[in-house]
mmCIF file of C-alpha atoms in Angstrom:
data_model
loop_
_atom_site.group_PDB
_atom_site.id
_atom_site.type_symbol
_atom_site.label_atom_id
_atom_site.label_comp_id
_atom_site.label_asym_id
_atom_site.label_seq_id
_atom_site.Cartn_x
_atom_site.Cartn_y
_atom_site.Cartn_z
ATOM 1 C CA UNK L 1255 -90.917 16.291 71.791
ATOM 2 C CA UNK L 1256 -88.726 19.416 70.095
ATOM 3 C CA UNK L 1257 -87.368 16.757 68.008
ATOM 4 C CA UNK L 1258 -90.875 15.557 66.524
ATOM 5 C CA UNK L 1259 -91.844 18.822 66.490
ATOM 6 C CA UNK L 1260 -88.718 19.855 64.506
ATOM 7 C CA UNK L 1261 -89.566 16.737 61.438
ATOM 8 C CA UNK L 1262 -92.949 17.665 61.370
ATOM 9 C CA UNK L 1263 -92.126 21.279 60.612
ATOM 10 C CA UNK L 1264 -89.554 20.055 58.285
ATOM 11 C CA UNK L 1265 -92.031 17.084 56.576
ATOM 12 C CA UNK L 1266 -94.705 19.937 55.838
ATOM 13 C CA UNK L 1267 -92.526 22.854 54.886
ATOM 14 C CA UNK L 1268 -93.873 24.865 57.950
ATOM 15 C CA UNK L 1269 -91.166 26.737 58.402
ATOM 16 C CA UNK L 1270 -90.768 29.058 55.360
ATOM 17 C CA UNK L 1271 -95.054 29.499 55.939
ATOM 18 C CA UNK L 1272 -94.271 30.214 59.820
ATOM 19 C CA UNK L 1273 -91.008 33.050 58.443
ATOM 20 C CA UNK L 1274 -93.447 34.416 55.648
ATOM 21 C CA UNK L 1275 -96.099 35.162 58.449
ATOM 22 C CA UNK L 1276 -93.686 36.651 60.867
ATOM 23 C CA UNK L 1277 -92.439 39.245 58.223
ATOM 24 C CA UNK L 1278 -95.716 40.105 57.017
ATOM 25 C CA UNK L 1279 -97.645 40.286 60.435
ATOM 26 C CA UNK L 1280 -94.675 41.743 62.215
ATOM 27 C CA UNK L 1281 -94.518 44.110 59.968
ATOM 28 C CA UNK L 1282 -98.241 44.793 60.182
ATOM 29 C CA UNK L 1283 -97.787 45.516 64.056
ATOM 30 C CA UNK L 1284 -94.859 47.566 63.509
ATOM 31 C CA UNK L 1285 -96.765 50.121 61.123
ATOM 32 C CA UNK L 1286 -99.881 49.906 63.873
ATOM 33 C CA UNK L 1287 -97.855 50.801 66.597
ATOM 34 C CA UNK L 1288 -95.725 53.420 64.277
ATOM 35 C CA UNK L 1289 -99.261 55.036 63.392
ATOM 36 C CA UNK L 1290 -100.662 55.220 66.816
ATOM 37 C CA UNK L 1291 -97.790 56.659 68.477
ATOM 38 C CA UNK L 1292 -97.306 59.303 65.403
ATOM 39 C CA UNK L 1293 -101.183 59.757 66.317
ATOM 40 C CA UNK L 1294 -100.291 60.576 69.829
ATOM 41 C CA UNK L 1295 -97.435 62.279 68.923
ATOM 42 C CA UNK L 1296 -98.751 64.907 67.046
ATOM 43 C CA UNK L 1297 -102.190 65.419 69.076
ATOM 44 C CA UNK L 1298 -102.648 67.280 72.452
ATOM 45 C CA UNK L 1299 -101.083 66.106 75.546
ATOM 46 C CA UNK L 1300 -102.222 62.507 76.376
ATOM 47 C CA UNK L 1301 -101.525 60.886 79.470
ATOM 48 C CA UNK L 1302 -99.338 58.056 79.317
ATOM 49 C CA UNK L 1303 -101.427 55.344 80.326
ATOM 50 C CA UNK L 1304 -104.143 56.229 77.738
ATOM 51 C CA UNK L 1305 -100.985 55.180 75.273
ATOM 52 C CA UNK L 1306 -100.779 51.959 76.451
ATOM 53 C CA UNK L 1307 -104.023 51.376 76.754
ATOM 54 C CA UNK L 1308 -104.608 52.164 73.741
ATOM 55 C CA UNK L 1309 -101.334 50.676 72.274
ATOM 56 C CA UNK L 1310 -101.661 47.446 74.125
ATOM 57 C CA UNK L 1311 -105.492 46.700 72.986
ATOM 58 C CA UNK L 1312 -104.440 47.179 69.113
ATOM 59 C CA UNK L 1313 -101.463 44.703 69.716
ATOM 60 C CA UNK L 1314 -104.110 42.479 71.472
ATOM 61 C CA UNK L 1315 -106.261 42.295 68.625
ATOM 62 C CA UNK L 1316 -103.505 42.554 66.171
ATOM 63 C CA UNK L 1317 -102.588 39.117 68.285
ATOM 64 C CA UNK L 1318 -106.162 37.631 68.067
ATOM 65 C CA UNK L 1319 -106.627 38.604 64.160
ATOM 66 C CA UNK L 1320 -103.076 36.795 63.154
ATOM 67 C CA UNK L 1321 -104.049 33.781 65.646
ATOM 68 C CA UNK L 1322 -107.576 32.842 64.386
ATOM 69 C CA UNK L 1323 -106.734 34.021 60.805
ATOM 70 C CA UNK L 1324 -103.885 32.006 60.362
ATOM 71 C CA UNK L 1325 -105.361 28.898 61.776
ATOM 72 C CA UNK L 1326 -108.541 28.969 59.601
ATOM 73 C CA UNK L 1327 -106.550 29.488 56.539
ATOM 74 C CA UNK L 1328 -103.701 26.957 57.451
ATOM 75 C CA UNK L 1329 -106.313 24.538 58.545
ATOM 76 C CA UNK L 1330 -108.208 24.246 55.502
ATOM 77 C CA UNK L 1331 -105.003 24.421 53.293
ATOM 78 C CA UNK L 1332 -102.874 21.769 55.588
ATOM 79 C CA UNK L 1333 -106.688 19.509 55.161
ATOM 80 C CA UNK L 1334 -106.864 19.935 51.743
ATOM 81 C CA UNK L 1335 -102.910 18.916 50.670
ATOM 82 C CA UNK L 1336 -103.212 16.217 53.356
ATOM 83 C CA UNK L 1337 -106.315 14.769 50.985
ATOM 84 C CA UNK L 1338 -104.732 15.341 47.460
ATOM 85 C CA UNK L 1339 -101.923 13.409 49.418
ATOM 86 C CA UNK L 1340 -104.211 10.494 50.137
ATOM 87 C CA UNK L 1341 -105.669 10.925 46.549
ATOM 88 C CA UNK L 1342 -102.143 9.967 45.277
ATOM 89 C CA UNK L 1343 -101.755 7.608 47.406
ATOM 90 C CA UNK L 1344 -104.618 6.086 47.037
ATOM 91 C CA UNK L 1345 -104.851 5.457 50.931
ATOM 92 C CA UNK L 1346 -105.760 7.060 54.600
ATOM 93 C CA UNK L 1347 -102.746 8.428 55.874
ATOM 94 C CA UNK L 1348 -104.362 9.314 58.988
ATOM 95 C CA UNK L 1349 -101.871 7.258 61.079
ATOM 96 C CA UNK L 1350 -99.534 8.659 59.691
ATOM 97 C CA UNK L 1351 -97.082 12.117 60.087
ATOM 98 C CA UNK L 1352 -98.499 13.519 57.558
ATOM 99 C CA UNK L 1353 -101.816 14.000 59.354
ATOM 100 C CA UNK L 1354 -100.546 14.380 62.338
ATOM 101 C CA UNK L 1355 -98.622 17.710 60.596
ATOM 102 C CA UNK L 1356 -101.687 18.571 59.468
ATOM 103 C CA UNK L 1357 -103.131 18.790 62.489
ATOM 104 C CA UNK L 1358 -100.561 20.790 64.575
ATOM 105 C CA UNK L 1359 -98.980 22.802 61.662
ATOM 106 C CA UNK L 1360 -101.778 25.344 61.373
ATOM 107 C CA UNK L 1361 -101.778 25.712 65.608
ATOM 108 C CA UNK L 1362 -97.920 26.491 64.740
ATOM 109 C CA UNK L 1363 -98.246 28.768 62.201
ATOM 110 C CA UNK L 1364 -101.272 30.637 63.565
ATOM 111 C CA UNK L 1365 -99.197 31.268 66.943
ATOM 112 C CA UNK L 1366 -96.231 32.700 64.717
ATOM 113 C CA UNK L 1367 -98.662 35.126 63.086
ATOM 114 C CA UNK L 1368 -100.107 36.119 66.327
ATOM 115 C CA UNK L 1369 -96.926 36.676 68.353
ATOM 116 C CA UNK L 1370 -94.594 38.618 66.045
ATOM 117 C CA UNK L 1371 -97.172 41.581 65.725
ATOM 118 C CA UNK L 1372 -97.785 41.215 69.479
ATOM 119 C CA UNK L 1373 -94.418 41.045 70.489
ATOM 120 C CA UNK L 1374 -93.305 43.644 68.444
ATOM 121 C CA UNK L 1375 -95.518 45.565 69.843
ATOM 122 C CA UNK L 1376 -94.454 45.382 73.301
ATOM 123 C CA UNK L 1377 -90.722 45.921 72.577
ATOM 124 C CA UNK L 1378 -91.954 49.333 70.721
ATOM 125 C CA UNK L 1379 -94.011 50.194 74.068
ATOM 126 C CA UNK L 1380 -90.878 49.712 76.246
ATOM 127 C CA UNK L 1381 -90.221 53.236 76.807
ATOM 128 C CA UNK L 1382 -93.993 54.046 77.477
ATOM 129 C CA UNK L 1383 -93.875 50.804 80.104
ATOM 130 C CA UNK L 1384 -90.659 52.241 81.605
ATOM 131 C CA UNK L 1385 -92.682 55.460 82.184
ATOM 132 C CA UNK L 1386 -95.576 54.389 83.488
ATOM 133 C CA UNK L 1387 -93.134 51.855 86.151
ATOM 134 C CA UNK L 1388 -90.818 55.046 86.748
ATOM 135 C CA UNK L 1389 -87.901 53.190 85.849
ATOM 136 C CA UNK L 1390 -87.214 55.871 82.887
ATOM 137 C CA UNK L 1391 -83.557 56.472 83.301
ATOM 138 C CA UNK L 1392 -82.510 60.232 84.441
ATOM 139 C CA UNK L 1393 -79.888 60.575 81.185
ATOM 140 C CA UNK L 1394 -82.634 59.699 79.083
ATOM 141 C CA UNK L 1395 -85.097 62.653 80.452
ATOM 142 C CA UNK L 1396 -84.103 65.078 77.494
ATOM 143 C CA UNK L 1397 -85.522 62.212 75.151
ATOM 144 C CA UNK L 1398 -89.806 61.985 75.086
ATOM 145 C CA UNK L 1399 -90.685 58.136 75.749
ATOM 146 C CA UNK L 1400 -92.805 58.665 72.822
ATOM 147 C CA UNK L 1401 -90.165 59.680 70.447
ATOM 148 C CA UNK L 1402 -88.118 56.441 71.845
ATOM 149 C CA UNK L 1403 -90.969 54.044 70.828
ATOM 150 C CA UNK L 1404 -91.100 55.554 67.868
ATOM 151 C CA UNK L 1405 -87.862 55.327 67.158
ATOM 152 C CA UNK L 1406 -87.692 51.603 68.215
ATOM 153 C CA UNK L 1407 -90.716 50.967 65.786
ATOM 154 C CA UNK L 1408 -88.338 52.658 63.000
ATOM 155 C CA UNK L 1409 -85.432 50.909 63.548
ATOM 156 C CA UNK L 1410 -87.928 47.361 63.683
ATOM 157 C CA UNK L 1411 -88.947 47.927 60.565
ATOM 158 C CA UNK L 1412 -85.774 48.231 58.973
ATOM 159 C CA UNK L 1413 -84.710 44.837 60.849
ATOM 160 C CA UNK L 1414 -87.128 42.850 59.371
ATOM 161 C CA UNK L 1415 -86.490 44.152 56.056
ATOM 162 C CA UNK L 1416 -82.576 43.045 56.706
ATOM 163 C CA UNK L 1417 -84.702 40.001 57.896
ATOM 164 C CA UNK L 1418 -86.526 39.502 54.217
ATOM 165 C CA UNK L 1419 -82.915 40.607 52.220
ATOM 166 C CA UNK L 1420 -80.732 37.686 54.228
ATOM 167 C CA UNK L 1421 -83.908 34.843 53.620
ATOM 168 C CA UNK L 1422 -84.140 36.669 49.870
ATOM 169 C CA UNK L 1423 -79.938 36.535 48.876
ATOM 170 C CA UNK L 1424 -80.662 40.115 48.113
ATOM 171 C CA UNK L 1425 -78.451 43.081 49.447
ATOM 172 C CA UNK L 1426 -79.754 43.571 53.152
ATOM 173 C CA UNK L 1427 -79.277 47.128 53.138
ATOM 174 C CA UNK L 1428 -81.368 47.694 50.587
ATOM 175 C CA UNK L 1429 -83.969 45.657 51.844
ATOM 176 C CA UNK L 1430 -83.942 47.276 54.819
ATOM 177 C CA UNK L 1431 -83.620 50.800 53.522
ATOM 178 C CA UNK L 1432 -86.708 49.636 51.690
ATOM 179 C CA UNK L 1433 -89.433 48.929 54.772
ATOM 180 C CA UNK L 1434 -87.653 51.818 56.768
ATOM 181 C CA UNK L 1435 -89.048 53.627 53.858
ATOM 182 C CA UNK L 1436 -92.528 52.210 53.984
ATOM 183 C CA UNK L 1437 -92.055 52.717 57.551
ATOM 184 C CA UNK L 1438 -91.425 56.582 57.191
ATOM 185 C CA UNK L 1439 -93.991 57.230 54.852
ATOM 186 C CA UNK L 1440 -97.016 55.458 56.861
ATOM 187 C CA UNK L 1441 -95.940 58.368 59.784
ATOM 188 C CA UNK L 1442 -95.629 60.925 57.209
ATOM 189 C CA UNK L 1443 -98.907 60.325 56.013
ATOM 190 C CA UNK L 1444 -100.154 60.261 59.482
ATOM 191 C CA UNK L 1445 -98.272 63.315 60.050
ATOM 192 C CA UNK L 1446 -99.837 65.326 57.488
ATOM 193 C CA UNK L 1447 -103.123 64.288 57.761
ATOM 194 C CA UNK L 1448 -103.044 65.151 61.350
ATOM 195 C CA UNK L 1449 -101.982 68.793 60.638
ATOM 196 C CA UNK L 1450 -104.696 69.082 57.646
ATOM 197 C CA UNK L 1451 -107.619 67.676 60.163
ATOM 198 C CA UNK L 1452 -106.274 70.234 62.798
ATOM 199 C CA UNK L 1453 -106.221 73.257 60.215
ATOM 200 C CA UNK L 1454 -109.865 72.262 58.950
ATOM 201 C CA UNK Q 457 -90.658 -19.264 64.320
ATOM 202 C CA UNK Q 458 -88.466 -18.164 61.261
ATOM 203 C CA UNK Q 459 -86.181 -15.403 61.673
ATOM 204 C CA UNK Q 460 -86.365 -12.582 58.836
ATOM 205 C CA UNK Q 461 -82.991 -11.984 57.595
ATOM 206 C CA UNK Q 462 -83.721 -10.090 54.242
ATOM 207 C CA UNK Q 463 -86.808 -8.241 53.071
ATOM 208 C CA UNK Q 464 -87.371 -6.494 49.697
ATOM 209 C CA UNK Q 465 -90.679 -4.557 49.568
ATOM 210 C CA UNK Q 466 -92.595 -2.145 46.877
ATOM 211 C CA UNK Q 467 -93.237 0.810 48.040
ATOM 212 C CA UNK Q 468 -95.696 4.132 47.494
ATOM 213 C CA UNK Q 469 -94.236 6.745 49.868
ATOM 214 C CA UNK Q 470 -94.672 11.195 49.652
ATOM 215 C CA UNK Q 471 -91.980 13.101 48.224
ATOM 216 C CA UNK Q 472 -91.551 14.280 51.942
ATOM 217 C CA UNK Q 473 -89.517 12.622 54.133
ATOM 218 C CA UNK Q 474 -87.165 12.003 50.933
ATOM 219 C CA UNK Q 475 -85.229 8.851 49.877
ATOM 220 C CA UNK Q 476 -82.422 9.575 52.480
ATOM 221 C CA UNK Q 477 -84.576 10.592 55.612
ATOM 222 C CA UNK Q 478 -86.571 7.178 54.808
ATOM 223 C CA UNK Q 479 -83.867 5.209 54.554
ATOM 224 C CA UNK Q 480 -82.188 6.688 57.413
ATOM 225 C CA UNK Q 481 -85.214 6.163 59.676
ATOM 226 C CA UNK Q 482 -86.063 2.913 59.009
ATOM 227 C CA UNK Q 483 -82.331 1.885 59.835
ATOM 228 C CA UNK Q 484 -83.082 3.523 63.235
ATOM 229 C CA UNK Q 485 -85.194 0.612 63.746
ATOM 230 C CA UNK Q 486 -82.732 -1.824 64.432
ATOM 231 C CA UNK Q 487 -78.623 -1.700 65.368
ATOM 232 C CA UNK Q 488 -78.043 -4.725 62.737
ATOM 233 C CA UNK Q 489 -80.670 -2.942 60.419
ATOM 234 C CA UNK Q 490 -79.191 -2.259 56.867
ATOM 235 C CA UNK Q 491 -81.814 -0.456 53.889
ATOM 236 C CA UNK Q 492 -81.030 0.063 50.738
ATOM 237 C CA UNK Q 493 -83.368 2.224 48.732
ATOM 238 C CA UNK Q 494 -83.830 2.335 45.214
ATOM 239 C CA UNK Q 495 -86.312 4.889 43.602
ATOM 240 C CA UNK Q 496 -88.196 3.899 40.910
ATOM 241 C CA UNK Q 497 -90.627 6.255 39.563
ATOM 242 C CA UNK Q 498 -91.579 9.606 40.732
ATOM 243 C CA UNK Q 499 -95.127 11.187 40.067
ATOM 244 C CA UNK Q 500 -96.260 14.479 41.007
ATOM 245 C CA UNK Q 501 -96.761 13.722 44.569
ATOM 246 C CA UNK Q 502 -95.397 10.463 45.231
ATOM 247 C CA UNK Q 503 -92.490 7.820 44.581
ATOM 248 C CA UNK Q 504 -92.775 4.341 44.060
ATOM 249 C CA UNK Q 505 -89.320 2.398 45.740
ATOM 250 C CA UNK Q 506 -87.578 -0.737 46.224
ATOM 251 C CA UNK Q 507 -86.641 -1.067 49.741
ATOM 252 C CA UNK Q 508 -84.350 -3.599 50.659
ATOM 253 C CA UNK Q 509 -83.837 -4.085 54.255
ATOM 254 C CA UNK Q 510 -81.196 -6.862 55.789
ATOM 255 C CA UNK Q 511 -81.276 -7.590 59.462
ATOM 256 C CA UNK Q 512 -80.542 -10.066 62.024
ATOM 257 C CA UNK Q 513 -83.757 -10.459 62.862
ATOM 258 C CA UNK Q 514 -86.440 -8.206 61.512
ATOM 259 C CA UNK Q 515 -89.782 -7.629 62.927
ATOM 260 C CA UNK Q 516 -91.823 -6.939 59.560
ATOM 261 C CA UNK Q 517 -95.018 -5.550 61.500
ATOM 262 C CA UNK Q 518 -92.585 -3.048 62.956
ATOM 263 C CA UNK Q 519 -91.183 -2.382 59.656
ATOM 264 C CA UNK Q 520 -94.958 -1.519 58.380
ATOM 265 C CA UNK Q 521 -96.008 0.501 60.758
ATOM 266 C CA UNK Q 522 -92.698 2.510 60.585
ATOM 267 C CA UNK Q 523 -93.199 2.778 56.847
ATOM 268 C CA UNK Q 524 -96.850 4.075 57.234
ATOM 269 C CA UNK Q 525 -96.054 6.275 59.824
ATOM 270 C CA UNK Q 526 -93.815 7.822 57.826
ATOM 271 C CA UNK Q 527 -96.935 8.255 54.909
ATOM 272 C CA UNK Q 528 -95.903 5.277 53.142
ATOM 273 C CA UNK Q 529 -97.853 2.418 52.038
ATOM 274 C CA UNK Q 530 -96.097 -1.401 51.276
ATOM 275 C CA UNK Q 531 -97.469 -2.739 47.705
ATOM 276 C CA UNK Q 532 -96.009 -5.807 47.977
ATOM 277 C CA UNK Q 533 -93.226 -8.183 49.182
ATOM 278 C CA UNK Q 534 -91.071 -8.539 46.533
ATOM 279 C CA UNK Q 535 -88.315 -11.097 48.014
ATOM 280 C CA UNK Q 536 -87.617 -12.412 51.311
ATOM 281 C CA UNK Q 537 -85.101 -14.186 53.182
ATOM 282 C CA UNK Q 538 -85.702 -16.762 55.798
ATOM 283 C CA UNK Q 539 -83.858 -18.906 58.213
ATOM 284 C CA UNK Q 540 -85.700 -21.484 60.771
ATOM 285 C CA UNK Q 541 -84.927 -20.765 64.299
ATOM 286 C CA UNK Q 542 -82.986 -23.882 64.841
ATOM 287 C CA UNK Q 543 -81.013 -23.181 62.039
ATOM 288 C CA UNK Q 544 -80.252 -19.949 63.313
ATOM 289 C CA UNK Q 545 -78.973 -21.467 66.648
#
């Protein structure tokens, strides 16, 4: 089964369409997460498990966006290559792998988009989880869960930009550097406009 | 019923699986199964080949469907090779 799964992901080219949606999505659910947390972060004392509520129904929908969005648009782009196929061809290749790609490709792809913002997610809520279970470590008391997952949503986003440098040939560091940047600059913003609202 | 020894077919396949993951599959078919694939013209989406396949005793229907399955379609037999069965034993 992982073996005709593997040549149909190979036949169709699914793969670099399955690694462009888990940079871009992931990184969506990264900067989510980053701005909710630098949202809680700077506001008056929440209670934990209005974090994760909160945190945990964004990465939910962030899930349910990247599923259904991906499949629609995979669908109808897998359908339409699979015809200008047949137009070559001059015949149905419905038997064939090529349909059959067609087919499962999009359910592929659209559960790659869904799962790297979602999963993301929940490794940045760790520290908030670890709270709310009481399994928060005692040498890790002097350090706020909050800042933690932050943090951990930081040091995400620079992974995947390593991510984007190795698949790109380009100088990882950089690349990295580059989305920790982005990364920084979302929770200044957030930052800032939190202290103007709270001066106005 | 004759056996199939030798079988040269036409063929309109995808770019995708290329010339050597055809090939390669096709032999799969059969231990004593030998291709030899020769491409002929390439178009923007598709390439016409010459696929010769030599076997003890090749099961052209299987051949097909293994060709269409993999988004192929045969044109036409091109040259065959035949022995009768008692000539065979």
């Amino acid at each position: 089964m992982f073996a005709r799964l593997r040549y149909l992901i190979e036949l169709s080219h699914s793969h670099r369409i399955a690694r462009r949606y888990f940079v871009t999505n992931g990184f969506d659910g990264v900067l989510a997460m980053l701005g909710l947390l630098m949202g809680f972060r700077v506001s008056a004392a929440i209670s934990i498990e209005v974090m994760i509520g909160a945190c945990v129904g964004a990465a939910v929908a962030l899930f349910m966006s990247g599923l259904s969005s991906a499949y629609i648009s995979e669908a109808a782009e897998k359908q339409h290559e699979l015809q200008e196929l047949e137009k070559s061809m001059v015949t149905s290749l419905d038997d064939s792998a090529h349909a059959e790609a067609a087919r499962l490709m999009p359910w592929l792809i659209a559960l790659v988009n869904g799962l790297s913002p979602l999963l993301l997610a929940l490794l940045i809520l760790t520290p908030l989880f670890m709270v709310q279970q009481q399994f928060w470590p005692e040498s890790l008391v002097i350090i706020l869960p909050l800042d933690l997952a932050i943090i951990i949503a930081l040091v995400l986003a620079f992974l995947l930009g390593v991510f984007i440098g190795r698949l790109s040939g380009r100088f990882w560091l950089w690349t990295g550097v580059r989305a920790l940047l982005i990364a920084v600059i979302t929770a200044l913003i957030i930052f800032l406009l939190n202290q103007f609202m709270a001066q106005s | 019923m004759a056996i199939v020894t030798r079988i040269v077919l036409d063929v309109l396949k995808p770019h995708q699986p290329n010339a050597l993951e055809f090939a390669c599959q096709l032999a799969d078919l059969d231990a004593s199964c030998q291709v030899n694939l020769l491409v002929q013209e390439i178009d923007d989406k598709t390439q016409s080949i010459i696929l010769s396949i030599t076997g003890e005793r090749l099961d052209f229907d299987a051949i097909t469907q293994h060709i269409e399955a993999m988004g192929g379609s045969v044109h036409s037999i091109d040259e065959v090779d035949v022995q009768g069965e008692a000539a065979a034993e």
